[in-house]
Amino acid sequence: MKTHIYVDGFNLYYRAVKGTKYKWLDLNALCQKLLPKARIERLNYYTARVAARPNDPGQPTRQDTYFRALRTIPHLRIIEGNFISKPARLPLSDNLNKIVSVLRTEEKGSDVNLASHLVHDGHMGEYEQAIVITNDSDLAEPIRIVRDELRLNVGILCPSKYLNPQLKAVITFAKPIRAGVIQASQFPETLLDAVGQFHKPTEWR
């Protein structure tokens, strides 16, 4: 079945990858292991560029290296949102009467981009089956539109232990992304692209 994959990059990272040594994740290998009968023709990865932090100045470099690895997958596209930082005044958790000024950083665009492409591609007849990697209930409505109004199959590969009930109500099927399949779906430590050889970040080894 002609299949398009839509990956909520930050949802996948924070729910299944962060805190592990398996960040060098080959998304195509992961999807092929979980969907052995699917004919995967497009893989869209939705994310945003991270910024350097005082305690982790190498974060953007590692992300760039990972993007480079992902681009070795011929049918994969990286679609970027962005981070917006703005000052906010919030109470302290241990003293609600004390208000402090903080810099709040929010990721914008990824969910909207994923939802828009999911519905648009389905409307244009570009796939027979869509797979969304997420556990974010914000995507329930576009998934419902594709399944109920466009009459197309929509599956979830869930990066969390439990599937969100709002998603469960609108999908065709779901499969969990277990730690073992993530471990078995890593890129080789050394890869080659048109620029040359590059390696898995040292911090991820």
PDB file of C-alpha atoms in Angstrom:
ATOM      1  CA  MET A   1       0.000   0.000   0.000  1.00  0.00           C
ATOM      2  CA  LYS A   2       1.362   3.416  -0.994  1.00  0.00           C
ATOM      3  CA  THR A   3       2.328   5.041   2.306  1.00  0.00           C
ATOM      4  CA  HIS A   4       3.439   8.475   3.468  1.00  0.00           C
ATOM      5  CA  ILE A   5       5.001   8.923   6.909  1.00  0.00           C
ATOM      6  CA  TYR A   6       4.617  12.151   8.915  1.00  0.00           C
ATOM      7  CA  VAL A   7       7.021  12.417  11.872  1.00  0.00           C
ATOM      8  CA  ASP A   8       6.386  14.806  14.762  1.00  0.00           C
ATOM      9  CA  GLY A   9      10.088  15.164  15.493  1.00  0.00           C
ATOM     10  CA  PHE A  10       9.978  16.738  18.942  1.00  0.00           C
ATOM     11  CA  ASN A  11       7.203  14.438  20.164  1.00  0.00           C
ATOM     12  CA  LEU A  12       9.244  11.429  19.072  1.00  0.00           C
ATOM     13  CA  TYR A  13      12.398  12.827  20.675  1.00  0.00           C
ATOM     14  CA  TYR A  14      10.956  13.756  24.058  1.00  0.00           C
ATOM     15  CA  ARG A  15       8.800  10.651  24.452  1.00  0.00           C
ATOM     16  CA  ALA A  16      11.082   7.921  23.118  1.00  0.00           C
ATOM     17  CA  VAL A  17      14.657   9.087  22.509  1.00  0.00           C
ATOM     18  CA  LYS A  18      15.710  11.743  25.033  1.00  0.00           C
ATOM     19  CA  GLY A  19      17.838  10.321  27.819  1.00  0.00           C
ATOM     20  CA  THR A  20      18.882   7.277  25.778  1.00  0.00           C
ATOM     21  CA  LYS A  21      21.999   6.599  23.724  1.00  0.00           C
ATOM     22  CA  TYR A  22      19.868   5.884  20.645  1.00  0.00           C
ATOM     23  CA  LYS A  23      19.513   9.389  19.201  1.00  0.00           C
ATOM     24  CA  TRP A  24      21.239   8.393  15.896  1.00  0.00           C
ATOM     25  CA  LEU A  25      17.864   7.097  14.728  1.00  0.00           C
ATOM     26  CA  ASP A  26      17.329   5.924  11.148  1.00  0.00           C
ATOM     27  CA  LEU A  27      13.678   6.825  10.629  1.00  0.00           C
ATOM     28  CA  ASN A  28      13.371   4.804   7.450  1.00  0.00           C
ATOM     29  CA  ALA A  29      14.705   1.670   9.147  1.00  0.00           C
ATOM     30  CA  LEU A  30      12.360   2.253  12.085  1.00  0.00           C
ATOM     31  CA  CYS A  31       9.310   2.543   9.834  1.00  0.00           C
ATOM     32  CA  GLN A  32      10.258  -0.459   7.723  1.00  0.00           C
ATOM     33  CA  LYS A  33      10.611  -2.606  10.837  1.00  0.00           C
ATOM     34  CA  LEU A  34       7.218  -1.529  12.168  1.00  0.00           C
ATOM     35  CA  LEU A  35       5.446  -1.511   8.778  1.00  0.00           C
ATOM     36  CA  PRO A  36       7.023  -4.369   6.796  1.00  0.00           C
ATOM     37  CA  LYS A  37       4.184  -4.535   4.250  1.00  0.00           C
ATOM     38  CA  ALA A  38       3.985  -0.793   3.566  1.00  0.00           C
ATOM     39  CA  ARG A  39       5.404   0.771   0.401  1.00  0.00           C
ATOM     40  CA  ILE A  40       6.947   3.886   1.926  1.00  0.00           C
ATOM     41  CA  GLU A  41       7.209   6.561  -0.768  1.00  0.00           C
ATOM     42  CA  ARG A  42       7.640   9.680   1.348  1.00  0.00           C
ATOM     43  CA  LEU A  43       8.922  10.387   4.835  1.00  0.00           C
ATOM     44  CA  ASN A  44       8.374  13.897   6.202  1.00  0.00           C
ATOM     45  CA  TYR A  45      10.230  14.937   9.365  1.00  0.00           C
ATOM     46  CA  TYR A  46       8.831  18.011  11.164  1.00  0.00           C
ATOM     47  CA  THR A  47      11.151  19.821  13.548  1.00  0.00           C
ATOM     48  CA  ALA A  48      12.831  23.171  14.291  1.00  0.00           C
ATOM     49  CA  ARG A  49      16.395  24.376  14.675  1.00  0.00           C
ATOM     50  CA  VAL A  50      17.634  24.360  18.246  1.00  0.00           C
ATOM     51  CA  ALA A  51      19.866  27.101  19.648  1.00  0.00           C
ATOM     52  CA  ALA A  52      23.102  26.804  21.587  1.00  0.00           C
ATOM     53  CA  ARG A  53      22.724  26.968  25.349  1.00  0.00           C
ATOM     54  CA  PRO A  54      25.371  27.951  27.906  1.00  0.00           C
ATOM     55  CA  ASN A  55      25.318  24.420  29.324  1.00  0.00           C
ATOM     56  CA  ASP A  56      25.203  22.766  25.874  1.00  0.00           C
ATOM     57  CA  PRO A  57      26.853  24.895  23.148  1.00  0.00           C
ATOM     58  CA  GLY A  58      27.236  21.877  20.831  1.00  0.00           C
ATOM     59  CA  GLN A  59      23.515  21.171  20.542  1.00  0.00           C
ATOM     60  CA  PRO A  60      23.031  22.871  17.120  1.00  0.00           C
ATOM     61  CA  THR A  61      26.080  21.093  15.666  1.00  0.00           C
ATOM     62  CA  ARG A  62      24.750  17.696  16.739  1.00  0.00           C
ATOM     63  CA  GLN A  63      21.380  18.520  15.241  1.00  0.00           C
ATOM     64  CA  ASP A  64      22.995  19.562  11.943  1.00  0.00           C
ATOM     65  CA  THR A  65      24.888  16.271  11.856  1.00  0.00           C
ATOM     66  CA  TYR A  66      21.663  14.361  12.464  1.00  0.00           C
ATOM     67  CA  PHE A  67      19.912  16.298   9.691  1.00  0.00           C
ATOM     68  CA  ARG A  68      22.794  15.343   7.411  1.00  0.00           C
ATOM     69  CA  ALA A  69      22.264  11.693   8.326  1.00  0.00           C
ATOM     70  CA  LEU A  70      18.534  11.933   7.659  1.00  0.00           C
ATOM     71  CA  ARG A  71      19.193  13.453   4.233  1.00  0.00           C
ATOM     72  CA  THR A  72      20.952  10.236   3.189  1.00  0.00           C
ATOM     73  CA  ILE A  73      17.418   8.766   3.045  1.00  0.00           C
ATOM     74  CA  PRO A  74      16.363   9.570  -0.551  1.00  0.00           C
ATOM     75  CA  HIS A  75      12.611   9.937   0.059  1.00  0.00           C
ATOM     76  CA  LEU A  76      12.909  11.962   3.293  1.00  0.00           C
ATOM     77  CA  ARG A  77      12.182  15.686   3.603  1.00  0.00           C
ATOM     78  CA  ILE A  78      12.944  17.871   6.616  1.00  0.00           C
ATOM     79  CA  ILE A  79      10.275  20.532   7.182  1.00  0.00           C
ATOM     80  CA  GLU A  80      11.301  23.169   9.712  1.00  0.00           C
ATOM     81  CA  GLY A  81       9.251  25.306  12.044  1.00  0.00           C
ATOM     82  CA  ASN A  82      10.977  27.712  14.404  1.00  0.00           C
ATOM     83  CA  PHE A  83      11.484  28.617  18.036  1.00  0.00           C
ATOM     84  CA  ILE A  84      10.131  31.899  19.364  1.00  0.00           C
ATOM     85  CA  SER A  85      11.514  33.342  22.604  1.00  0.00           C
ATOM     86  CA  LYS A  86       9.688  36.065  24.480  1.00  0.00           C
ATOM     87  CA  PRO A  87       9.747  37.407  28.044  1.00  0.00           C
ATOM     88  CA  ALA A  88       6.997  36.328  30.405  1.00  0.00           C
ATOM     89  CA  ARG A  89       6.135  37.012  34.032  1.00  0.00           C
ATOM     90  CA  LEU A  90       5.334  33.870  36.017  1.00  0.00           C
ATOM     91  CA  PRO A  91       4.956  32.889  39.685  1.00  0.00           C
ATOM     92  CA  LEU A  92       7.574  30.733  41.391  1.00  0.00           C
ATOM     93  CA  SER A  93       6.464  27.141  41.951  1.00  0.00           C
ATOM     94  CA  ASP A  94       7.271  27.285  45.674  1.00  0.00           C
ATOM     95  CA  ASN A  95       5.986  30.838  46.209  1.00  0.00           C
ATOM     96  CA  LEU A  96       2.989  31.735  44.056  1.00  0.00           C
ATOM     97  CA  ASN A  97       2.949  35.275  45.439  1.00  0.00           C
ATOM     98  CA  LYS A  98       6.379  36.020  43.990  1.00  0.00           C
ATOM     99  CA  ILE A  99       6.368  36.891  40.280  1.00  0.00           C
ATOM    100  CA  VAL A 100       9.597  36.674  38.291  1.00  0.00           C
ATOM    101  CA  SER A 101      10.545  37.517  34.723  1.00  0.00           C
ATOM    102  CA  VAL A 102      11.557  34.526  32.570  1.00  0.00           C
ATOM    103  CA  LEU A 103      12.382  33.924  28.926  1.00  0.00           C
ATOM    104  CA  ARG A 104       9.797  31.520  27.515  1.00  0.00           C
ATOM    105  CA  THR A 105      10.770  29.554  24.400  1.00  0.00           C
ATOM    106  CA  GLU A 106       8.086  27.882  22.298  1.00  0.00           C
ATOM    107  CA  GLU A 107       8.323  25.807  19.145  1.00  0.00           C
ATOM    108  CA  LYS A 108       5.983  27.084  16.428  1.00  0.00           C
ATOM    109  CA  GLY A 109       4.940  25.658  13.104  1.00  0.00           C
ATOM    110  CA  SER A 110       5.660  21.936  13.251  1.00  0.00           C
ATOM    111  CA  ASP A 111       2.147  20.799  14.193  1.00  0.00           C
ATOM    112  CA  VAL A 112       0.528  23.153  11.686  1.00  0.00           C
ATOM    113  CA  ASN A 113       2.896  22.057   8.917  1.00  0.00           C
ATOM    114  CA  LEU A 114       2.317  18.371   9.641  1.00  0.00           C
ATOM    115  CA  ALA A 115      -1.457  18.758   9.791  1.00  0.00           C
ATOM    116  CA  SER A 116      -1.547  20.829   6.590  1.00  0.00           C
ATOM    117  CA  HIS A 117       0.572  18.378   4.612  1.00  0.00           C
ATOM    118  CA  LEU A 118      -1.329  15.358   5.946  1.00  0.00           C
ATOM    119  CA  VAL A 119      -4.688  16.730   4.789  1.00  0.00           C
ATOM    120  CA  HIS A 120      -3.378  18.263   1.549  1.00  0.00           C
ATOM    121  CA  ASP A 121      -1.541  15.133   0.430  1.00  0.00           C
ATOM    122  CA  GLY A 122      -4.575  12.996   1.202  1.00  0.00           C
ATOM    123  CA  HIS A 123      -6.875  15.356  -0.695  1.00  0.00           C
ATOM    124  CA  MET A 124      -4.532  15.216  -3.698  1.00  0.00           C
ATOM    125  CA  GLY A 125      -4.557  11.410  -3.640  1.00  0.00           C
ATOM    126  CA  GLU A 126      -0.826  11.163  -3.005  1.00  0.00           C
ATOM    127  CA  TYR A 127      -1.088   8.223  -0.621  1.00  0.00           C
ATOM    128  CA  GLU A 128      -3.337   5.274   0.158  1.00  0.00           C
ATOM    129  CA  GLN A 129      -2.254   5.183   3.782  1.00  0.00           C
ATOM    130  CA  ALA A 130      -0.793   7.826   6.093  1.00  0.00           C
ATOM    131  CA  ILE A 131       1.251   7.044   9.181  1.00  0.00           C
ATOM    132  CA  VAL A 132       1.812   9.711  11.834  1.00  0.00           C
ATOM    133  CA  ILE A 133       4.535   9.319  14.450  1.00  0.00           C
ATOM    134  CA  THR A 134       3.192  11.254  17.431  1.00  0.00           C
ATOM    135  CA  ASN A 135       1.172  11.083  20.615  1.00  0.00           C
ATOM    136  CA  ASP A 136       0.004  14.696  20.404  1.00  0.00           C
ATOM    137  CA  SER A 137      -3.767  15.122  20.655  1.00  0.00           C
ATOM    138  CA  ASP A 138      -3.512  18.437  18.742  1.00  0.00           C
ATOM    139  CA  LEU A 139      -3.292  16.296  15.597  1.00  0.00           C
ATOM    140  CA  ALA A 140      -6.541  14.421  16.271  1.00  0.00           C
ATOM    141  CA  GLU A 141      -8.726  16.657  14.102  1.00  0.00           C
ATOM    142  CA  PRO A 142      -6.627  16.569  10.889  1.00  0.00           C
ATOM    143  CA  ILE A 143      -6.299  12.802  11.326  1.00  0.00           C
ATOM    144  CA  ARG A 144     -10.087  12.532  11.704  1.00  0.00           C
ATOM    145  CA  ILE A 145     -10.606  14.549   8.524  1.00  0.00           C
ATOM    146  CA  VAL A 146      -8.351  12.229   6.538  1.00  0.00           C
ATOM    147  CA  ARG A 147      -9.945   9.066   7.894  1.00  0.00           C
ATOM    148  CA  ASP A 148     -13.619  10.078   8.004  1.00  0.00           C
ATOM    149  CA  GLU A 149     -13.943  12.610   5.192  1.00  0.00           C
ATOM    150  CA  LEU A 150     -11.259  11.489   2.735  1.00  0.00           C
ATOM    151  CA  ARG A 151     -11.848   7.803   3.605  1.00  0.00           C
ATOM    152  CA  LEU A 152      -8.147   6.993   3.866  1.00  0.00           C
ATOM    153  CA  ASN A 153      -6.346   4.829   6.402  1.00  0.00           C
ATOM    154  CA  VAL A 154      -4.388   6.681   9.073  1.00  0.00           C
ATOM    155  CA  GLY A 155      -2.162   4.802  11.506  1.00  0.00           C
ATOM    156  CA  ILE A 156      -0.173   5.996  14.499  1.00  0.00           C
ATOM    157  CA  LEU A 157       3.277   4.828  15.488  1.00  0.00           C
ATOM    158  CA  CYS A 158       3.122   5.821  19.133  1.00  0.00           C
ATOM    159  CA  PRO A 159       6.326   6.908  20.910  1.00  0.00           C
ATOM    160  CA  SER A 160       4.670   6.769  24.343  1.00  0.00           C
ATOM    161  CA  LYS A 161       3.726   3.868  26.561  1.00  0.00           C
ATOM    162  CA  TYR A 162       0.025   4.721  26.289  1.00  0.00           C
ATOM    163  CA  LEU A 163      -1.766   6.101  23.229  1.00  0.00           C
ATOM    164  CA  ASN A 164      -3.646   9.358  23.776  1.00  0.00           C
ATOM    165  CA  PRO A 165      -7.395   8.522  23.867  1.00  0.00           C
ATOM    166  CA  GLN A 166      -8.249  11.434  21.553  1.00  0.00           C
ATOM    167  CA  LEU A 167      -5.966   9.932  18.911  1.00  0.00           C
ATOM    168  CA  LYS A 168      -7.216   6.408  19.557  1.00  0.00           C
ATOM    169  CA  ALA A 169     -10.748   7.564  18.730  1.00  0.00           C
ATOM    170  CA  VAL A 170      -9.887   8.788  15.224  1.00  0.00           C
ATOM    171  CA  ILE A 171      -7.251   6.420  13.795  1.00  0.00           C
ATOM    172  CA  THR A 172      -7.413   3.217  11.777  1.00  0.00           C
ATOM    173  CA  PHE A 173      -4.739   1.428  13.807  1.00  0.00           C
ATOM    174  CA  ALA A 174      -1.790   2.034  16.130  1.00  0.00           C
ATOM    175  CA  LYS A 175       1.520   0.370  16.880  1.00  0.00           C
ATOM    176  CA  PRO A 176       3.864   1.164  19.776  1.00  0.00           C
ATOM    177  CA  ILE A 177       7.452   2.231  19.183  1.00  0.00           C
ATOM    178  CA  ARG A 178       9.312   0.092  21.699  1.00  0.00           C
ATOM    179  CA  ALA A 179      12.855   0.662  22.940  1.00  0.00           C
ATOM    180  CA  GLY A 180      14.113  -2.485  21.222  1.00  0.00           C
ATOM    181  CA  VAL A 181      13.084  -1.358  17.738  1.00  0.00           C
ATOM    182  CA  ILE A 182      14.683   2.062  18.315  1.00  0.00           C
ATOM    183  CA  GLN A 183      17.906   0.359  19.364  1.00  0.00           C
ATOM    184  CA  ALA A 184      17.770  -1.833  16.243  1.00  0.00           C
ATOM    185  CA  SER A 185      17.118   1.150  13.924  1.00  0.00           C
ATOM    186  CA  GLN A 186      20.305   3.182  14.350  1.00  0.00           C
ATOM    187  CA  PHE A 187      22.357   4.584  11.483  1.00  0.00           C
ATOM    188  CA  PRO A 188      25.889   3.188  11.064  1.00  0.00           C
ATOM    189  CA  GLU A 189      28.370   5.256  13.098  1.00  0.00           C
ATOM    190  CA  THR A 190      30.003   6.460   9.852  1.00  0.00           C
ATOM    191  CA  LEU A 191      27.963   7.676   6.884  1.00  0.00           C
ATOM    192  CA  LEU A 192      28.795   9.018   3.428  1.00  0.00           C
ATOM    193  CA  ASP A 193      27.011  11.729   1.455  1.00  0.00           C
ATOM    194  CA  ALA A 194      27.894  13.984  -1.485  1.00  0.00           C
ATOM    195  CA  VAL A 195      30.166  16.093   0.747  1.00  0.00           C
ATOM    196  CA  GLY A 196      32.089  13.179   2.220  1.00  0.00           C
ATOM    197  CA  GLN A 197      32.305  11.019   5.315  1.00  0.00           C
ATOM    198  CA  PHE A 198      30.795  12.063   8.619  1.00  0.00           C
ATOM    199  CA  HIS A 199      30.271  10.405  11.972  1.00  0.00           C
ATOM    200  CA  LYS A 200      27.791   9.960  14.759  1.00  0.00           C
ATOM    201  CA  PRO A 201      28.285  12.731  17.363  1.00  0.00           C
ATOM    202  CA  THR A 202      30.678  11.689  20.101  1.00  0.00           C
ATOM    203  CA  GLU A 203      28.173  12.678  22.799  1.00  0.00           C
ATOM    204  CA  TRP A 204      25.697  10.123  21.432  1.00  0.00           C
ATOM    205  CA  ARG A 205      28.069   7.153  21.616  1.00  0.00           C
TER     206      ARG A 205
END
